[in-house]
Amino acid sequence: MVEVPQHLLNDGASLPAIGFGTYPMTGGAAVDAVVSALDAGYRLVDTAVNYENEADVGEAIRRSGVPRDEIVVTSKLPGRHHAYADAIASTKESLQRLGLDHLDLHLIHWPNPDRDLYAQAWQALVELQDQGLVRSIGVSNFTAEHLDRIIAETGVTPAVNQIELHPAFPQEQMRRANAERGIRTEAWSPLGKREAPFAEPAVARAAERHGVTPAQVILRWHLQLGTVPIPKSAHADRQRQNLDVFGFELDDDEVAAITALGRPDGRLFSGDPRTHEEL
Ligand SMILES: NC(=O)c1ccc[n+]([C@@H]2O[C@H](COP(=O)([O-])OP(=O)(O)OC[C@H]3O[C@@H](n4cnc5c(N)ncnc54)[C@H](OP(=O)(O)O)[C@@H]3O)[C@@H](O)[C@H]2O)c1
């Protein structure tokens, strides 16, 4: 089984260098996938209220036999629960569905700036952390402006900002903004949002040179950037493959060539790819 290195977060907690994404799996398929991921050695599991699979993740954790305190369970607060009292209640409901007494990491799923309640949601997460119901608190899809506002209003800096990040969208500015504030960047859709760029020469050439798959090259690129990828796969063989990324190293030119793919003059640049719906 693969031993995953850990990052130290700004609140003193540890975060595995790679995790397991669970969207859009639900029901028995989600339980089976999380059990096999834990069996392969993943110790960071990413769920959310909106994924409607928290109960499945909880069942998988119990079924896996992996000690609870070895697993970093992440969930996310949806935009419709940002008002302070709703955020407290929503988090307690997440714990109930998961069958756990605490979350290891809880994120505000999106800032939803049109509603302008994310600062209240952050106050609620700070309170939940004080109560011990959540160990680490963080955000997702926050810009530098959103980060600065919640830090200014509470004095508490998120431990993590989970953002879309892959070769077509290397997020150099946001990675820098997170790092400047001591925030660890997690990468969602780490392989690629719509289609993973497995055939891109910068990726395919590195895969051939190191005798690994293109997916492993992309995940290794994340590790060397210091970002925490959370790849999802419903298949046990791919789950194991995605975790087997600690036995080779890309050189600086290979890392730079992959990062360049999503720059404005890069082969994968597609304008502003931030077109997702706010949840
Ligand atoms: N915070 C947010 O707003 C947000 C938004 C989106 C996602 N997320 C989180 O991020 C996680 C990952 O994102 P994602 O699922 O969109 O993208 P992803 O992990 O980059 O890619 C998943 C896709 O790649 C395939 N795949 C996985 N490993 C592979 C391999 N080794 N070779 C070939 N194909 C492979 C999977 O298919 P198979 O399952 O068939 O293997 C699946 O279709 C989600 O599950 C969720 O937990 C968060």
mmCIF file of C-alpha atoms and ligand atoms in Angstrom:
data_model
loop_
_atom_site.group_PDB
_atom_site.id
_atom_site.type_symbol
_atom_site.label_atom_id
_atom_site.label_comp_id
_atom_site.label_asym_id
_atom_site.label_seq_id
_atom_site.Cartn_x
_atom_site.Cartn_y
_atom_site.Cartn_z
ATOM 1 C CA MET A 1 0.000 0.000 0.000
ATOM 2 C CA VAL A 2 1.227 3.484 -0.895
ATOM 3 C CA GLU A 3 2.313 5.736 1.992
ATOM 4 C CA VAL A 4 1.208 9.254 1.074
ATOM 5 C CA PRO A 5 3.368 12.197 2.256
ATOM 6 C CA GLN A 6 1.614 14.912 4.273
ATOM 7 C CA HIS A 7 1.508 18.714 4.142
ATOM 8 C CA LEU A 8 1.410 20.736 7.347
ATOM 9 C CA LEU A 9 -1.522 23.173 7.253
ATOM 10 C CA ASN A 10 -1.493 26.666 8.780
ATOM 11 C CA ASP A 11 -3.561 25.403 11.744
ATOM 12 C CA GLY A 12 -1.111 22.613 12.612
ATOM 13 C CA ALA A 13 -3.147 19.777 11.069
ATOM 14 C CA SER A 14 -1.816 17.441 8.367
ATOM 15 C CA LEU A 15 -3.215 17.014 4.871
ATOM 16 C CA PRO A 16 -2.261 14.089 2.600
ATOM 17 C CA ALA A 17 -0.495 15.223 -0.591
ATOM 18 C CA ILE A 18 -3.198 13.555 -2.746
ATOM 19 C CA GLY A 19 -6.841 12.720 -2.058
ATOM 20 C CA PHE A 20 -9.848 10.964 -3.539
ATOM 21 C CA GLY A 21 -12.732 12.832 -5.238
ATOM 22 C CA THR A 22 -16.212 11.322 -5.016
ATOM 23 C CA TYR A 23 -18.389 13.398 -7.360
ATOM 24 C CA PRO A 24 -20.666 12.297 -9.091
ATOM 25 C CA MET A 25 -20.758 8.833 -7.513
ATOM 26 C CA THR A 26 -23.694 7.967 -5.250
ATOM 27 C CA GLY A 27 -25.245 4.912 -3.586
ATOM 28 C CA GLY A 28 -23.565 1.522 -3.772
ATOM 29 C CA ALA A 29 -21.161 2.699 -6.493
ATOM 30 C CA ALA A 30 -19.889 5.461 -4.193
ATOM 31 C CA VAL A 31 -19.534 3.055 -1.243
ATOM 32 C CA ASP A 32 -17.597 0.542 -3.352
ATOM 33 C CA ALA A 33 -15.344 3.232 -4.847
ATOM 34 C CA VAL A 34 -14.479 4.786 -1.480
ATOM 35 C CA VAL A 35 -13.836 1.365 0.097
ATOM 36 C CA SER A 36 -11.435 0.451 -2.708
ATOM 37 C CA ALA A 37 -9.776 3.884 -2.560
ATOM 38 C CA LEU A 38 -9.168 3.533 1.182
ATOM 39 C CA ASP A 39 -7.901 0.013 0.584
ATOM 40 C CA ALA A 40 -5.440 1.390 -2.007
ATOM 41 C CA GLY A 41 -4.108 3.878 0.551
ATOM 42 C CA TYR A 42 -6.024 7.143 0.020
ATOM 43 C CA ARG A 43 -6.442 8.910 3.364
ATOM 44 C CA LEU A 44 -8.150 12.105 2.152
ATOM 45 C CA VAL A 45 -11.747 11.762 0.926
ATOM 46 C CA ASP A 46 -13.611 14.689 -0.650
ATOM 47 C CA THR A 47 -17.404 14.853 -0.423
ATOM 48 C CA ALA A 48 -19.976 17.687 -0.226
ATOM 49 C CA VAL A 49 -23.602 18.230 0.724
ATOM 50 C CA ASN A 50 -24.317 18.840 -2.950
ATOM 51 C CA TYR A 51 -22.845 15.495 -4.030
ATOM 52 C CA GLU A 52 -25.591 13.675 -2.101
ATOM 53 C CA ASN A 53 -23.139 10.952 -1.134
ATOM 54 C CA GLU A 54 -22.114 11.855 2.432
ATOM 55 C CA ALA A 55 -24.006 8.843 3.832
ATOM 56 C CA ASP A 56 -22.259 6.581 1.292
ATOM 57 C CA VAL A 57 -18.852 7.978 2.245
ATOM 58 C CA GLY A 58 -19.628 7.382 5.937
ATOM 59 C CA GLU A 59 -20.681 3.815 5.234
ATOM 60 C CA ALA A 60 -17.530 3.192 3.195
ATOM 61 C CA ILE A 61 -15.333 4.488 6.022
ATOM 62 C CA ARG A 62 -16.985 2.090 8.496
ATOM 63 C CA ARG A 63 -16.845 -0.788 6.034
ATOM 64 C CA SER A 64 -13.196 -0.194 5.146
ATOM 65 C CA GLY A 65 -11.839 -1.039 8.579
ATOM 66 C CA VAL A 66 -9.361 1.857 8.278
ATOM 67 C CA PRO A 67 -9.117 3.619 11.665
ATOM 68 C CA ARG A 68 -11.226 6.782 11.616
ATOM 69 C CA ASP A 69 -8.374 8.956 12.875
ATOM 70 C CA GLU A 70 -6.243 8.034 9.846
ATOM 71 C CA ILE A 71 -8.747 9.531 7.385
ATOM 72 C CA VAL A 72 -9.128 13.217 6.519
ATOM 73 C CA VAL A 73 -12.834 13.520 5.735
ATOM 74 C CA THR A 74 -13.698 16.700 3.827
ATOM 75 C CA SER A 75 -17.190 18.035 3.194
ATOM 76 C CA LYS A 76 -18.484 21.328 1.810
ATOM 77 C CA LEU A 77 -21.157 23.779 2.817
ATOM 78 C CA PRO A 78 -23.506 24.637 -0.074
ATOM 79 C CA GLY A 79 -24.365 28.210 -1.113
ATOM 80 C CA ARG A 80 -27.963 27.891 0.069
ATOM 81 C CA HIS A 81 -26.718 27.321 3.654
ATOM 82 C CA HIS A 82 -24.462 30.369 4.032
ATOM 83 C CA ALA A 83 -26.563 32.293 6.581
ATOM 84 C CA TYR A 84 -24.928 31.785 10.023
ATOM 85 C CA ALA A 85 -27.607 29.594 11.643
ATOM 86 C CA ASP A 86 -28.125 27.606 8.425
ATOM 87 C CA ALA A 87 -24.375 26.954 8.169
ATOM 88 C CA ILE A 88 -24.246 25.587 11.730
ATOM 89 C CA ALA A 89 -27.309 23.383 11.129
ATOM 90 C CA SER A 90 -26.071 22.223 7.710
ATOM 91 C CA THR A 91 -22.738 21.093 9.138
ATOM 92 C CA LYS A 92 -24.442 19.128 11.935
ATOM 93 C CA GLU A 93 -26.619 17.456 9.296
ATOM 94 C CA SER A 94 -23.498 16.555 7.296
ATOM 95 C CA LEU A 95 -22.049 14.903 10.414
ATOM 96 C CA GLN A 96 -25.287 12.993 10.941
ATOM 97 C CA ARG A 97 -25.343 11.732 7.355
ATOM 98 C CA LEU A 98 -21.677 10.750 7.559
ATOM 99 C CA GLY A 99 -22.212 9.138 10.969
ATOM 100 C CA LEU A 100 -19.169 10.990 12.342
ATOM 101 C CA ASP A 101 -18.617 13.190 15.383
ATOM 102 C CA HIS A 102 -16.343 15.600 13.539
ATOM 103 C CA LEU A 103 -15.208 16.592 10.059
ATOM 104 C CA ASP A 104 -11.480 16.877 9.452
ATOM 105 C CA LEU A 105 -11.889 19.625 6.861
ATOM 106 C CA HIS A 106 -14.977 21.629 6.019
ATOM 107 C CA LEU A 107 -15.035 24.050 3.083
ATOM 108 C CA ILE A 108 -17.392 26.773 1.893
ATOM 109 C CA HIS A 109 -18.206 25.225 -1.481
ATOM 110 C CA TRP A 110 -18.525 28.496 -3.450
ATOM 111 C CA PRO A 111 -18.443 32.133 -2.352
ATOM 112 C CA ASN A 112 -21.743 32.877 -4.137
ATOM 113 C CA PRO A 113 -20.946 36.625 -4.012
ATOM 114 C CA ASP A 114 -24.378 37.579 -5.356
ATOM 115 C CA ARG A 115 -25.903 36.372 -2.091
ATOM 116 C CA ASP A 116 -23.096 38.035 -0.127
ATOM 117 C CA LEU A 117 -23.404 35.714 2.872
ATOM 118 C CA TYR A 118 -20.043 33.961 2.642
ATOM 119 C CA ALA A 119 -18.563 36.024 5.493
ATOM 120 C CA GLN A 120 -21.369 34.745 7.752
ATOM 121 C CA ALA A 121 -20.688 31.214 6.576
ATOM 122 C CA TRP A 122 -17.030 31.704 7.497
ATOM 123 C CA GLN A 123 -17.991 32.993 10.983
ATOM 124 C CA ALA A 124 -20.018 29.804 11.410
ATOM 125 C CA LEU A 125 -17.101 27.580 10.390
ATOM 126 C CA VAL A 126 -14.845 29.413 12.872
ATOM 127 C CA GLU A 127 -17.421 28.708 15.601
ATOM 128 C CA LEU A 128 -17.747 25.040 14.567
ATOM 129 C CA GLN A 129 -13.966 24.718 14.741
ATOM 130 C CA ASP A 130 -13.977 26.233 18.244
ATOM 131 C CA GLN A 131 -16.616 23.676 19.248
ATOM 132 C CA GLY A 132 -14.488 20.806 17.900
ATOM 133 C CA LEU A 133 -17.053 19.710 15.320
ATOM 134 C CA VAL A 134 -14.649 20.561 12.506
ATOM 135 C CA ARG A 135 -10.876 20.228 12.782
ATOM 136 C CA SER A 136 -9.695 22.373 9.850
ATOM 137 C CA ILE A 137 -11.729 24.969 7.982
ATOM 138 C CA GLY A 138 -11.295 26.238 4.464
ATOM 139 C CA VAL A 139 -12.948 27.476 1.320
ATOM 140 C CA SER A 140 -13.380 26.536 -2.315
ATOM 141 C CA ASN A 141 -13.513 28.660 -5.454
ATOM 142 C CA PHE A 142 -12.554 31.821 -3.533
ATOM 143 C CA THR A 143 -10.707 34.693 -5.225
ATOM 144 C CA ALA A 144 -8.060 36.796 -3.433
ATOM 145 C CA GLU A 145 -10.728 39.415 -2.738
ATOM 146 C CA HIS A 146 -13.032 36.868 -1.074
ATOM 147 C CA LEU A 147 -10.129 35.523 0.984
ATOM 148 C CA ASP A 148 -9.090 38.962 2.185
ATOM 149 C CA ARG A 149 -12.600 39.834 3.261
ATOM 150 C CA ILE A 150 -13.129 36.775 5.479
ATOM 151 C CA ILE A 151 -9.635 37.083 6.938
ATOM 152 C CA ALA A 152 -10.225 40.775 7.722
ATOM 153 C CA GLU A 153 -13.622 40.077 9.314
ATOM 154 C CA THR A 154 -12.561 37.162 11.536
ATOM 155 C CA GLY A 155 -8.779 37.204 11.815
ATOM 156 C CA VAL A 156 -8.899 33.524 10.773
ATOM 157 C CA THR A 157 -7.175 32.427 7.555
ATOM 158 C CA PRO A 158 -8.559 29.378 5.714
ATOM 159 C CA ALA A 159 -6.292 26.331 5.858
ATOM 160 C CA VAL A 160 -7.216 25.318 2.298
ATOM 161 C CA ASN A 161 -8.660 26.861 -0.872
ATOM 162 C CA GLN A 162 -9.895 24.144 -3.259
ATOM 163 C CA ILE A 163 -9.933 25.489 -6.825
ATOM 164 C CA GLU A 164 -10.252 24.196 -10.357
ATOM 165 C CA LEU A 165 -6.689 23.456 -11.466
ATOM 166 C CA HIS A 166 -5.350 21.313 -14.311
ATOM 167 C CA PRO A 167 -3.009 21.732 -17.284
ATOM 168 C CA ALA A 168 -5.566 23.773 -19.260
ATOM 169 C CA PHE A 169 -6.092 26.036 -16.238
ATOM 170 C CA PRO A 170 -2.853 26.171 -14.235
ATOM 171 C CA GLN A 171 -4.090 28.979 -11.942
ATOM 172 C CA GLU A 172 -0.718 30.643 -11.474
ATOM 173 C CA GLN A 173 -2.219 33.792 -9.962
ATOM 174 C CA MET A 174 -4.539 32.010 -7.551
ATOM 175 C CA ARG A 175 -1.829 29.555 -6.488
ATOM 176 C CA ARG A 176 0.370 32.548 -5.673
ATOM 177 C CA ALA A 177 -2.476 34.334 -3.858
ATOM 178 C CA ASN A 178 -3.098 31.254 -1.701
ATOM 179 C CA ALA A 179 0.600 30.746 -0.964
ATOM 180 C CA GLU A 180 1.088 34.401 0.011
ATOM 181 C CA ARG A 181 -1.624 33.966 2.632
ATOM 182 C CA GLY A 182 -0.322 30.617 3.927
ATOM 183 C CA ILE A 183 -3.250 28.723 2.386
ATOM 184 C CA ARG A 184 -2.737 25.249 0.866
ATOM 185 C CA THR A 185 -4.177 24.894 -2.657
ATOM 186 C CA GLU A 186 -6.265 21.808 -3.396
ATOM 187 C CA ALA A 187 -6.982 21.041 -7.068
ATOM 188 C CA TRP A 188 -10.404 19.939 -8.269
ATOM 189 C CA SER A 189 -10.788 18.297 -11.685
ATOM 190 C CA PRO A 190 -7.022 17.763 -11.423
ATOM 191 C CA LEU A 191 -6.832 15.704 -14.635
ATOM 192 C CA GLY A 192 -8.815 18.187 -16.741
ATOM 193 C CA LYS A 193 -12.312 19.566 -16.618
ATOM 194 C CA ARG A 194 -13.954 18.300 -19.765
ATOM 195 C CA GLU A 195 -11.294 16.145 -21.297
ATOM 196 C CA ALA A 196 -7.929 15.224 -19.817
ATOM 197 C CA PRO A 197 -5.070 16.291 -22.132
ATOM 198 C CA PHE A 198 -3.483 12.841 -22.186
ATOM 199 C CA ALA A 199 -2.371 13.140 -25.835
ATOM 200 C CA GLU A 200 -0.728 16.560 -25.457
ATOM 201 C CA PRO A 201 2.953 16.163 -26.395
ATOM 202 C CA ALA A 202 4.166 17.796 -23.141
ATOM 203 C CA VAL A 203 2.226 15.167 -21.185
ATOM 204 C CA ALA A 204 2.628 12.160 -23.483
ATOM 205 C CA ARG A 205 6.393 12.674 -23.926
ATOM 206 C CA ALA A 206 6.961 12.829 -20.150
ATOM 207 C CA ALA A 207 4.821 9.700 -19.704
ATOM 208 C CA GLU A 208 6.931 7.817 -22.198
ATOM 209 C CA ARG A 209 10.202 9.050 -20.722
ATOM 210 C CA HIS A 210 9.286 8.006 -17.176
ATOM 211 C CA GLY A 211 7.423 4.822 -18.123
ATOM 212 C CA VAL A 212 4.168 5.982 -16.507
ATOM 213 C CA THR A 213 0.691 6.920 -17.751
ATOM 214 C CA PRO A 214 -0.318 10.459 -18.831
ATOM 215 C CA ALA A 215 -2.664 10.629 -15.813
ATOM 216 C CA GLN A 216 0.274 9.899 -13.523
ATOM 217 C CA VAL A 217 2.306 12.670 -15.205
ATOM 218 C CA ILE A 218 -0.457 15.206 -14.592
ATOM 219 C CA LEU A 219 -0.892 14.161 -10.964
ATOM 220 C CA ARG A 220 2.881 14.265 -10.440
ATOM 221 C CA TRP A 221 2.873 17.807 -11.923
ATOM 222 C CA HIS A 222 0.379 18.776 -9.176
ATOM 223 C CA LEU A 223 2.543 17.254 -6.464
ATOM 224 C CA GLN A 224 5.587 19.155 -7.694
ATOM 225 C CA LEU A 225 3.584 22.414 -7.771
ATOM 226 C CA GLY A 226 2.650 21.694 -4.146
ATOM 227 C CA THR A 227 -1.057 21.545 -4.949
ATOM 228 C CA VAL A 228 -3.171 18.680 -3.590
ATOM 229 C CA PRO A 229 -5.029 16.857 -6.392
ATOM 230 C CA ILE A 230 -8.204 14.932 -5.557
ATOM 231 C CA PRO A 231 -8.725 12.701 -8.637
ATOM 232 C CA LYS A 232 -11.944 10.722 -8.880
ATOM 233 C CA SER A 233 -12.147 7.289 -10.414
ATOM 234 C CA ALA A 234 -14.848 4.675 -10.122
ATOM 235 C CA HIS A 235 -12.289 2.007 -11.037
ATOM 236 C CA ALA A 236 -9.985 0.373 -8.498
ATOM 237 C CA ASP A 237 -7.145 -0.042 -11.004
ATOM 238 C CA ARG A 238 -7.188 3.671 -11.904
ATOM 239 C CA GLN A 239 -7.473 4.626 -8.229
ATOM 240 C CA ARG A 240 -4.274 2.678 -7.542
ATOM 241 C CA GLN A 241 -2.579 4.088 -10.635
ATOM 242 C CA ASN A 242 -3.446 7.649 -9.574
ATOM 243 C CA LEU A 243 -1.897 7.054 -6.152
ATOM 244 C CA ASP A 244 1.259 5.500 -7.557
ATOM 245 C CA VAL A 245 2.955 8.823 -8.283
ATOM 246 C CA PHE A 246 5.741 8.917 -5.714
ATOM 247 C CA GLY A 247 8.302 6.781 -7.550
ATOM 248 C CA PHE A 248 9.383 9.217 -10.272
ATOM 249 C CA GLU A 249 10.108 12.911 -10.640
ATOM 250 C CA LEU A 250 9.478 15.329 -13.511
ATOM 251 C CA ASP A 251 12.354 17.669 -14.293
ATOM 252 C CA ASP A 252 11.867 21.448 -14.194
ATOM 253 C CA ASP A 253 11.430 21.688 -17.968
ATOM 254 C CA GLU A 254 8.704 19.035 -17.945
ATOM 255 C CA VAL A 255 6.826 20.832 -15.156
ATOM 256 C CA ALA A 256 7.196 24.175 -16.977
ATOM 257 C CA ALA A 257 6.015 22.710 -20.304
ATOM 258 C CA ILE A 258 2.807 21.389 -18.702
ATOM 259 C CA THR A 259 2.157 24.664 -16.870
ATOM 260 C CA ALA A 260 2.621 26.551 -20.164
ATOM 261 C CA LEU A 261 -0.206 24.597 -21.841
ATOM 262 C CA GLY A 262 -2.900 26.705 -20.175
ATOM 263 C CA ARG A 263 -1.237 30.112 -20.441
ATOM 264 C CA PRO A 264 -2.818 32.611 -22.861
ATOM 265 C CA ASP A 265 -0.300 31.565 -25.543
ATOM 266 C CA GLY A 266 -0.539 27.849 -24.631
ATOM 267 C CA ARG A 267 -2.064 25.052 -26.703
ATOM 268 C CA LEU A 268 -4.886 24.373 -24.216
ATOM 269 C CA PHE A 269 -5.879 27.948 -23.401
ATOM 270 C CA SER A 270 -9.580 28.433 -23.996
ATOM 271 C CA GLY A 271 -10.337 31.965 -22.804
ATOM 272 C CA ASP A 272 -11.772 32.169 -19.329
ATOM 273 C CA PRO A 273 -12.791 28.620 -18.420
ATOM 274 C CA ARG A 274 -14.595 29.723 -15.256
ATOM 275 C CA THR A 275 -18.042 29.030 -16.606
ATOM 276 C CA HIS A 276 -19.337 26.626 -13.967
ATOM 277 C CA GLU A 277 -22.580 27.132 -12.207
ATOM 278 C CA GLU A 278 -22.371 28.326 -8.645
ATOM 279 C CA LEU A 279 -23.714 25.654 -6.332
HETATM 280 N N1 LIG B 1 -14.970 22.351 -5.138
HETATM 281 C C1 LIG B 1 -15.591 22.265 -6.285
HETATM 282 O O1 LIG B 1 -16.282 23.186 -6.725
HETATM 283 C C2 LIG B 1 -15.464 21.004 -7.089
HETATM 284 C C3 LIG B 1 -15.912 20.965 -8.416
HETATM 285 C C4 LIG B 1 -15.748 19.772 -9.143
HETATM 286 C C5 LIG B 1 -15.159 18.675 -8.536
HETATM 287 N N2 LIG B 1 -14.746 18.721 -7.220
HETATM 288 C C6 LIG B 1 -14.101 17.562 -6.549
HETATM 289 O O2 LIG B 1 -12.941 17.213 -7.301
HETATM 290 C C7 LIG B 1 -12.980 15.818 -7.607
HETATM 291 C C8 LIG B 1 -12.222 15.523 -8.881
HETATM 292 O O3 LIG B 1 -12.734 16.266 -9.956
HETATM 293 P P1 LIG B 1 -13.400 15.587 -11.243
HETATM 294 O O4 LIG B 1 -13.988 14.283 -10.836
HETATM 295 O O5 LIG B 1 -14.256 16.625 -11.882
HETATM 296 O O6 LIG B 1 -12.171 15.400 -12.236
HETATM 297 P P2 LIG B 1 -10.886 14.433 -12.338
HETATM 298 O O7 LIG B 1 -10.671 13.734 -11.037
HETATM 299 O O8 LIG B 1 -9.797 15.290 -12.872
HETATM 300 O O9 LIG B 1 -11.276 13.439 -13.486
HETATM 301 C C9 LIG B 1 -12.199 12.449 -13.295
HETATM 302 C C10 LIG B 1 -12.399 11.718 -14.637
HETATM 303 O O10 LIG B 1 -11.166 11.154 -15.090
HETATM 304 C C11 LIG B 1 -11.299 9.737 -15.227
HETATM 305 N N3 LIG B 1 -10.038 9.156 -14.720
HETATM 306 C C12 LIG B 1 -9.602 9.107 -13.441
HETATM 307 N N4 LIG B 1 -8.393 8.525 -13.360
HETATM 308 C C13 LIG B 1 -8.038 8.190 -14.634
HETATM 309 C C14 LIG B 1 -6.903 7.551 -15.195
HETATM 310 N N5 LIG B 1 -5.875 7.165 -14.439
HETATM 311 N N6 LIG B 1 -6.883 7.367 -16.547
HETATM 312 C C15 LIG B 1 -7.912 7.766 -17.323
HETATM 313 N N7 LIG B 1 -9.011 8.371 -16.840
HETATM 314 C C16 LIG B 1 -9.079 8.594 -15.500
HETATM 315 C C17 LIG B 1 -12.513 9.342 -14.425
HETATM 316 O O11 LIG B 1 -13.209 8.258 -15.010
HETATM 317 P P3 LIG B 1 -13.504 6.861 -14.232
HETATM 318 O O12 LIG B 1 -14.269 7.193 -12.971
HETATM 319 O O13 LIG B 1 -14.314 6.119 -15.247
HETATM 320 O O14 LIG B 1 -12.157 6.243 -13.968
HETATM 321 C C18 LIG B 1 -13.374 10.613 -14.509
HETATM 322 O O15 LIG B 1 -14.119 10.602 -15.712
HETATM 323 C C19 LIG B 1 -14.487 15.522 -7.682
HETATM 324 O O16 LIG B 1 -14.753 14.147 -7.622
HETATM 325 C C20 LIG B 1 -14.974 16.300 -6.482
HETATM 326 O O17 LIG B 1 -14.716 15.579 -5.293
HETATM 327 C C21 LIG B 1 -14.882 19.884 -6.498
#
